[in-house]
Short mmCIF file of C-alpha atoms in Angstrom, two decimals:
data_model
loop_
_atom_site.label_atom_id
_atom_site.label_comp_id
_atom_site.label_asym_id
_atom_site.label_seq_id
_atom_site.Cartn_x
_atom_site.Cartn_y
_atom_site.Cartn_z
CA UNK A 64 -3.43 25.46 -11.85
CA UNK A 65 -7.11 25.45 -9.94
CA UNK A 66 -8.76 23.31 -12.56
CA UNK A 67 -5.79 20.99 -14.02
CA UNK A 68 -6.08 19.90 -10.20
CA UNK A 69 -9.53 19.55 -10.22
CA UNK A 70 -9.17 17.97 -13.84
CA UNK A 71 -6.69 15.23 -12.04
CA UNK A 72 -9.04 14.82 -8.79
CA UNK A 73 -12.22 13.73 -11.00
CA UNK A 74 -9.94 11.36 -13.46
CA UNK A 75 -8.50 9.47 -9.80
CA UNK A 76 -12.15 9.21 -8.88
CA UNK A 77 -12.66 5.69 -10.04
CA UNK A 78 -9.63 4.89 -8.39
CA UNK A 79 -10.63 6.00 -5.35
CA UNK A 80 -13.63 4.49 -5.72
CA UNK A 81 -12.39 1.06 -6.45
CA UNK A 82 -10.15 1.77 -3.86
CA UNK A 83 -12.56 2.24 -1.38
CA UNK A 84 -14.95 -0.65 -2.63
CA UNK A 85 -11.89 -3.58 -2.03
CA UNK A 86 -11.77 -2.05 1.31
CA UNK A 87 -15.53 -2.34 2.43
CA UNK A 88 -15.64 -5.64 0.82
CA UNK A 89 -13.25 -7.38 3.08
CA UNK A 90 -14.55 -9.82 5.28
CA UNK A 91 -14.76 -8.02 8.76
CA UNK A 92 -15.74 -10.87 10.78
CA UNK A 93 -12.11 -12.58 10.25
CA UNK A 94 -10.68 -12.10 13.84
CA UNK A 95 -7.22 -11.08 12.37
CA UNK A 96 -8.31 -8.03 11.89
CA UNK A 97 -8.42 -5.84 15.14
CA UNK A 98 -11.13 -3.45 13.70
CA UNK A 99 -13.81 -3.27 10.91
CA UNK A 100 -12.56 -1.78 7.28
CA UNK A 101 -15.56 0.31 6.79
CA UNK A 102 -14.86 2.77 9.39
CA UNK A 103 -10.64 2.91 8.38
CA UNK A 104 -11.85 3.28 4.81
CA UNK A 105 -14.29 5.88 5.62
CA UNK A 106 -12.13 8.13 7.98
CA UNK A 107 -9.94 7.53 5.09
CA UNK A 108 -11.82 8.82 2.60
CA UNK A 109 -12.65 12.25 4.68
CA UNK A 110 -8.86 12.40 5.43
CA UNK A 111 -8.19 13.13 1.89
CA UNK A 112 -11.13 16.10 1.27
CA UNK A 113 -9.80 17.51 4.11
CA UNK A 114 -6.58 17.25 2.78
CA UNK A 115 -8.04 18.33 -0.78
CA UNK A 116 -9.89 21.50 0.99
CA UNK A 117 -6.42 22.53 3.03
CA UNK A 118 -4.17 22.22 -0.22
CA UNK A 119 -7.28 24.44 -2.39
CA UNK A 120 -8.09 26.77 0.34
CA UNK A 121 -4.18 27.74 -0.06
CA UNK A 122 -4.60 29.40 -2.92
CA UNK A 123 -5.89 32.63 -0.90
CA UNK A 124 -2.24 33.40 0.10
CA UNK A 125 0.15 35.25 -2.41
CA UNK A 126 0.50 34.44 -6.04
CA UNK A 127 4.44 34.05 -5.76
CA UNK A 128 4.16 31.25 -3.38
CA UNK A 129 1.17 29.56 -4.53
CA UNK A 130 3.38 28.83 -7.91
CA UNK A 131 6.05 27.47 -5.99
CA UNK A 132 3.97 25.36 -3.57
CA UNK A 133 0.73 24.28 -5.34
CA UNK A 134 2.65 21.87 -7.68
CA UNK A 135 3.81 19.69 -5.17
CA UNK A 136 0.56 20.07 -3.15
CA UNK A 137 -1.63 19.01 -6.32
CA UNK A 138 0.82 15.92 -6.94
CA UNK A 139 0.12 15.10 -3.36
CA UNK A 140 -3.33 15.39 -3.27
CA UNK A 141 -3.54 13.01 -6.45
CA UNK A 142 -1.05 10.47 -4.89
CA UNK A 143 -3.33 9.89 -1.91
CA UNK A 144 -6.08 9.05 -4.07
CA UNK A 145 -4.72 7.26 -6.36
CA UNK A 146 -2.42 5.45 -3.53
CA UNK A 147 -4.70 5.73 -0.53
CA UNK A 148 -3.26 7.24 2.53
CA UNK A 149 -0.59 5.37 4.65
CA UNK A 150 -3.18 4.03 7.50
CA UNK A 151 -5.28 2.83 4.46
CA UNK A 152 -2.61 1.20 2.83
CA UNK A 153 -1.55 -0.47 5.85
CA UNK A 154 -4.52 -1.75 6.46
CA UNK A 155 -4.68 -3.37 2.88
CA UNK A 156 -0.81 -5.07 3.39
CA UNK A 157 -2.35 -6.71 6.77
CA UNK A 158 -5.75 -7.98 4.93
CA UNK A 159 -3.89 -9.42 2.57
CA UNK A 160 -0.66 -11.31 4.64
CA UNK A 161 -3.26 -12.17 7.99
CA UNK A 162 -6.70 -12.94 5.82
CA UNK A 163 -5.89 -14.32 2.43
CA UNK A 164 -3.17 -16.33 3.09
CA UNK A 165 -2.39 -18.85 5.02
CA UNK A 166 1.26 -18.29 5.67
CA UNK A 167 2.58 -21.27 6.84
CA UNK A 168 4.12 -22.65 3.62
CA UNK A 169 5.09 -21.34 0.31
CA UNK A 170 4.18 -23.65 -2.74
CA UNK A 171 5.48 -23.86 -6.18
CA UNK A 172 4.12 -24.64 -9.59
CA UNK A 173 5.50 -25.82 -11.99
CA UNK A 174 4.84 -26.62 -15.31
CA UNK A 175 6.73 -28.23 -18.06
CA UNK A 176 6.21 -28.64 -22.18
CA UNK A 177 7.38 -32.34 -22.94
CA UNK A 178 8.18 -32.98 -26.49
CA UNK A 179 5.54 -35.19 -27.99
CA UNK A 180 6.56 -38.92 -27.92
CA UNK A 181 8.67 -38.08 -24.83
CA UNK A 182 6.02 -38.04 -21.30
CA UNK A 183 6.93 -41.65 -20.55
CA UNK A 184 10.69 -41.49 -21.04
CA UNK A 185 10.42 -37.86 -18.85
CA UNK A 186 7.97 -39.68 -16.06
CA UNK A 187 10.79 -42.40 -15.91
CA UNK A 188 13.76 -39.70 -15.03
CA UNK A 189 11.21 -37.50 -12.51
CA UNK A 190 10.11 -40.35 -11.05
CA UNK A 191 14.06 -40.98 -9.75
CA UNK A 192 14.51 -37.28 -9.50
CA UNK A 193 11.71 -35.78 -7.24
CA UNK A 194 11.86 -38.27 -4.81
CA UNK A 195 15.90 -37.53 -4.63
CA UNK A 196 14.85 -33.65 -3.60
CA UNK A 197 12.18 -34.73 -1.49
CA UNK A 198 14.73 -36.91 0.48
CA UNK A 199 17.60 -34.15 0.64
CA UNK A 200 16.24 -31.48 1.83
CA UNK A 201 13.28 -32.83 3.84
CA UNK A 202 11.82 -31.60 5.99
CA UNK A 203 11.72 -27.95 4.52
CA UNK A 204 10.89 -29.59 1.06
CA UNK A 205 7.74 -31.33 0.29
CA UNK A 206 5.96 -32.77 -2.82
CA UNK A 207 2.44 -32.00 -2.69
CA UNK A 208 2.08 -34.04 -6.48
CA UNK A 209 2.85 -34.15 -10.08
CA UNK A 210 0.34 -35.31 -12.71
CA UNK A 211 0.01 -35.81 -16.79
CA UNK A 212 -2.56 -33.78 -18.39
CA UNK A 213 -5.49 -35.46 -19.88
CA UNK A 214 -7.26 -33.53 -21.29
CA UNK A 215 -6.51 -28.93 -21.47
CA UNK A 216 -2.76 -28.05 -22.11
CA UNK A 217 -1.47 -31.82 -23.65
CA UNK A 218 1.60 -33.11 -23.04
CA UNK A 219 2.08 -31.71 -20.15
CA UNK A 220 3.28 -32.22 -16.47
CA UNK A 221 2.44 -30.61 -13.15
CA UNK A 222 4.32 -30.67 -9.68
CA UNK A 223 3.52 -28.63 -7.18
CA UNK A 224 5.57 -28.17 -4.13
CA UNK A 225 5.86 -27.24 -0.50
CA UNK A 226 8.46 -25.56 1.29
CA UNK A 227 8.24 -23.98 4.47
CA UNK A 228 8.75 -20.40 3.81
CA UNK A 229 11.20 -18.97 1.25
CA UNK A 230 14.27 -19.75 3.49
CA UNK A 231 13.39 -23.67 2.82
CA UNK A 232 13.00 -22.75 -1.26
CA UNK A 233 16.02 -20.32 -1.55
CA UNK A 234 17.83 -23.04 0.07
CA UNK A 235 16.37 -25.77 -1.77
CA UNK A 236 17.31 -23.67 -5.10
CA UNK A 237 20.80 -22.90 -4.12
CA UNK A 238 21.81 -26.82 -2.97
CA UNK A 239 20.20 -28.16 -6.01
CA UNK A 240 22.17 -26.01 -8.44
CA UNK A 241 25.55 -27.87 -6.25
CA UNK A 242 24.22 -31.27 -6.07
CA UNK A 243 26.20 -33.69 -8.75
CA UNK A 244 23.23 -36.21 -8.87
CA UNK A 245 20.50 -33.67 -9.38
CA UNK A 246 22.52 -31.98 -12.42
CA UNK A 247 23.24 -35.31 -14.00
CA UNK A 248 19.40 -36.18 -13.73
CA UNK A 249 18.36 -32.64 -14.91
CA UNK A 250 21.01 -32.89 -17.28
CA UNK A 251 18.60 -36.00 -19.11
CA UNK A 252 15.75 -34.43 -18.62
CA UNK A 253 16.19 -30.72 -20.23
CA UNK A 254 16.23 -32.42 -24.02
CA UNK A 255 12.64 -33.65 -23.39
CA UNK A 256 10.96 -30.46 -22.60
CA UNK A 257 10.10 -28.20 -24.91
CA UNK A 258 9.68 -25.46 -22.03
CA UNK A 259 9.12 -24.76 -18.26
CA UNK A 260 7.32 -22.80 -16.27
CA UNK A 261 7.51 -21.39 -12.60
CA UNK A 262 5.18 -19.82 -9.91
CA UNK A 263 5.53 -19.05 -6.54
CA UNK A 264 2.15 -18.59 -4.84
CA UNK A 265 0.88 -18.81 -0.94
CA UNK A 266 -2.35 -21.21 -0.27
CA UNK A 267 -5.70 -19.42 0.69
CA UNK A 268 -6.17 -19.09 4.64
CA UNK A 269 -9.60 -21.02 4.23
CA UNK A 270 -8.58 -23.66 2.09
CA UNK A 271 -5.50 -25.52 3.03
CA UNK A 272 -3.53 -27.75 1.17
CA UNK A 273 -4.58 -31.41 1.29
CA UNK A 274 -2.24 -34.06 3.05
CA UNK A 275 -0.97 -36.61 0.97
CA UNK A 276 -3.58 -39.35 0.36
CA UNK A 277 -3.99 -42.30 -2.49
CA UNK A 278 -7.59 -41.94 -3.64
CA UNK A 279 -7.43 -42.76 -7.47
CA UNK A 280 -9.71 -40.92 -10.43
CA UNK A 281 -8.77 -38.03 -11.80
CA UNK A 282 -7.80 -34.41 -10.61
CA UNK A 283 -8.66 -31.21 -12.10
CA UNK A 284 -6.82 -28.14 -11.72
CA UNK A 285 -8.99 -25.18 -12.44
CA UNK A 286 -6.71 -21.83 -12.99
CA UNK A 287 -8.21 -18.16 -12.83
CA UNK A 288 -6.59 -14.59 -14.04
CA UNK A 289 -8.50 -12.04 -12.14
CA UNK A 290 -8.91 -8.14 -13.14
CA UNK A 291 -6.15 -6.42 -10.84
CA UNK A 292 -7.61 -5.10 -7.10
CA UNK A 293 -10.70 -7.94 -7.47
CA UNK A 294 -8.72 -10.55 -5.02
CA UNK A 295 -10.20 -9.85 -1.78
CA UNK A 296 -13.67 -9.46 -3.47
CA UNK A 297 -12.70 -13.61 -5.08
CA UNK A 298 -11.88 -14.40 -1.66
CA UNK A 299 -14.77 -13.11 0.20
CA UNK A 300 -16.96 -14.49 -2.09
CA UNK A 301 -15.00 -18.29 -2.13
CA UNK A 302 -15.18 -18.36 1.43
CA UNK A 303 -18.50 -19.43 1.41
CA UNK A 304 -18.95 -20.94 -2.17
CA UNK A 305 -16.30 -23.47 -0.77
CA UNK A 306 -17.96 -24.41 2.25
CA UNK A 307 -20.79 -25.00 -0.21
CA UNK A 308 -18.67 -27.29 -2.61
CA UNK A 309 -17.35 -28.99 0.56
CA UNK A 310 -20.58 -31.00 1.30
CA UNK A 311 -20.37 -32.64 -2.23
CA UNK A 312 -16.82 -32.84 -2.87
CA UNK A 313 -13.20 -32.42 -0.84
CA UNK A 314 -11.26 -29.61 -1.78
CA UNK A 315 -7.47 -30.48 -1.95
CA UNK A 316 -6.32 -27.29 -2.16
CA UNK A 317 -6.39 -23.33 -3.52
CA UNK A 318 -3.40 -21.06 -4.12
CA UNK A 319 -2.60 -17.27 -5.10
CA UNK A 320 0.10 -16.32 -7.37
CA UNK A 321 3.12 -14.47 -6.09
CA UNK A 322 5.99 -14.42 -8.00
CA UNK A 323 5.55 -15.14 -12.05
CA UNK A 324 2.36 -14.45 -13.78
CA UNK A 325 0.24 -12.57 -11.15
CA UNK A 326 -3.36 -12.45 -10.07
CA UNK A 327 -4.00 -15.66 -10.78
CA UNK A 328 -6.13 -18.13 -8.32
CA UNK A 329 -5.57 -21.92 -8.74
CA UNK A 330 -8.15 -24.40 -6.98
CA UNK A 331 -7.44 -28.13 -7.14
CA UNK A 332 -10.52 -30.96 -7.32
CA UNK A 333 -10.22 -34.79 -7.20
CA UNK A 334 -13.00 -37.31 -8.34
CA UNK A 335 -13.54 -40.50 -9.26
CA UNK A 336 -14.11 -39.77 -12.78
CA UNK A 337 -15.65 -37.48 -14.98
CA UNK A 338 -19.28 -38.36 -14.95
CA UNK A 339 -18.86 -38.42 -11.24
CA UNK A 340 -17.70 -34.65 -11.55
CA UNK A 341 -20.62 -33.12 -13.66
CA UNK A 342 -22.98 -35.23 -11.07
CA UNK A 343 -21.07 -33.07 -8.19
CA UNK A 344 -20.98 -29.91 -9.64
CA UNK A 345 -24.78 -29.69 -10.89
CA UNK A 346 -25.76 -30.91 -6.98
CA UNK A 347 -23.74 -27.64 -5.85
CA UNK A 348 -26.07 -25.31 -7.37
CA UNK A 349 -28.77 -26.91 -4.75
CA UNK A 350 -26.33 -25.28 -2.05
CA UNK A 351 -27.71 -21.76 -0.80
CA UNK A 352 -24.70 -19.56 -1.55
CA UNK A 353 -23.62 -21.40 -4.45
CA UNK A 354 -25.34 -19.40 -6.83
CA UNK A 355 -24.46 -16.01 -5.50
CA UNK A 356 -20.85 -17.16 -5.72
CA UNK A 357 -21.11 -17.69 -9.09
CA UNK A 358 -22.59 -14.91 -9.76
CA UNK A 359 -20.21 -12.50 -7.67
CA UNK A 360 -16.64 -13.61 -8.97
CA UNK A 361 -17.80 -14.45 -12.64
CA UNK A 362 -17.51 -10.53 -13.42
CA UNK A 363 -14.19 -10.68 -11.78
CA UNK A 364 -12.26 -12.93 -13.95
CA UNK A 365 -10.39 -12.08 -17.27
CA UNK A 366 -9.41 -15.29 -18.27
CA UNK A 367 -10.14 -19.41 -16.89
CA UNK A 368 -8.92 -22.55 -17.69
CA UNK A 369 -9.54 -26.37 -16.88
CA UNK A 370 -7.43 -29.37 -17.02
CA UNK A 371 -7.79 -32.59 -16.23
CA UNK A 372 -4.91 -34.56 -14.59
CA UNK A 373 -3.92 -37.97 -14.09
CA UNK A 374 -1.11 -38.21 -10.74
CA UNK A 375 1.94 -40.03 -11.40
CA UNK A 376 3.62 -42.91 -9.93
CA UNK A 377 5.47 -41.11 -7.07
CA UNK A 378 3.06 -38.18 -6.71
CA UNK A 379 1.69 -37.80 -3.11
CA UNK A 380 -1.85 -36.71 -4.15
CA UNK A 381 -3.01 -39.97 -5.97
#
């Protein structure tokens, strides 16, 4: 049985190293953190090692007692290494809720795949439907923006909604189902759609969503699917990266997913045209910190995509 425990500990070692690495990379200078995570993670790992030693030492007791208790103790050791101690789990939870998320709003990314040839009719309906939603639910619900994809997934409309927390989101969903005018317009919309998709997101604390503005030009939505467990490291690097880019352009928003497709991050940018986009992105490489941001974040990505979008007439960002 001791050999089984040792094999379990060895197999779980990679998970323990990954958890420790994430905690060490979390930015300790943020005021929300009450104490450095470095010490916490080291103490937690020491506690796991002490626990393992204590449990393994119990093998000197009677063989009957060992048969009864060793499997439970081995299971406890493996759970501690794979999932961390209760203290580490709580600090990780605090880091995600206090450091990553701004915590003020909940956002929804709604993607509609429109039947080819039906985009004009689609836009005519949503230009009536979505302002109705805003009027009905204001101030708890706002429309950040609505766009039509110009490069990328064509025949696609993208809408970003802002809710004053989950209660406002749930209330809006409930009232929309019971609103006769909303249902009338939505029934007109349905035959124009091939499919639709919804994702609930939180905005990064260091990158709040831009207020309504009319700047013209084009918008770019960049979407990244990250490897599981790397969101803290992504945030740590992009705190630096966004400041480098801010010298050349104004970030419009950044979010990470909470419901729907998980482990995803979205960045929204605005440019006067594609040539300016090219020049701005090239200029960023001259900024101290930007090359390091790219170098450190590329290994965290599983998949990425970019779409160039044109704002609809009723969009708050246009």
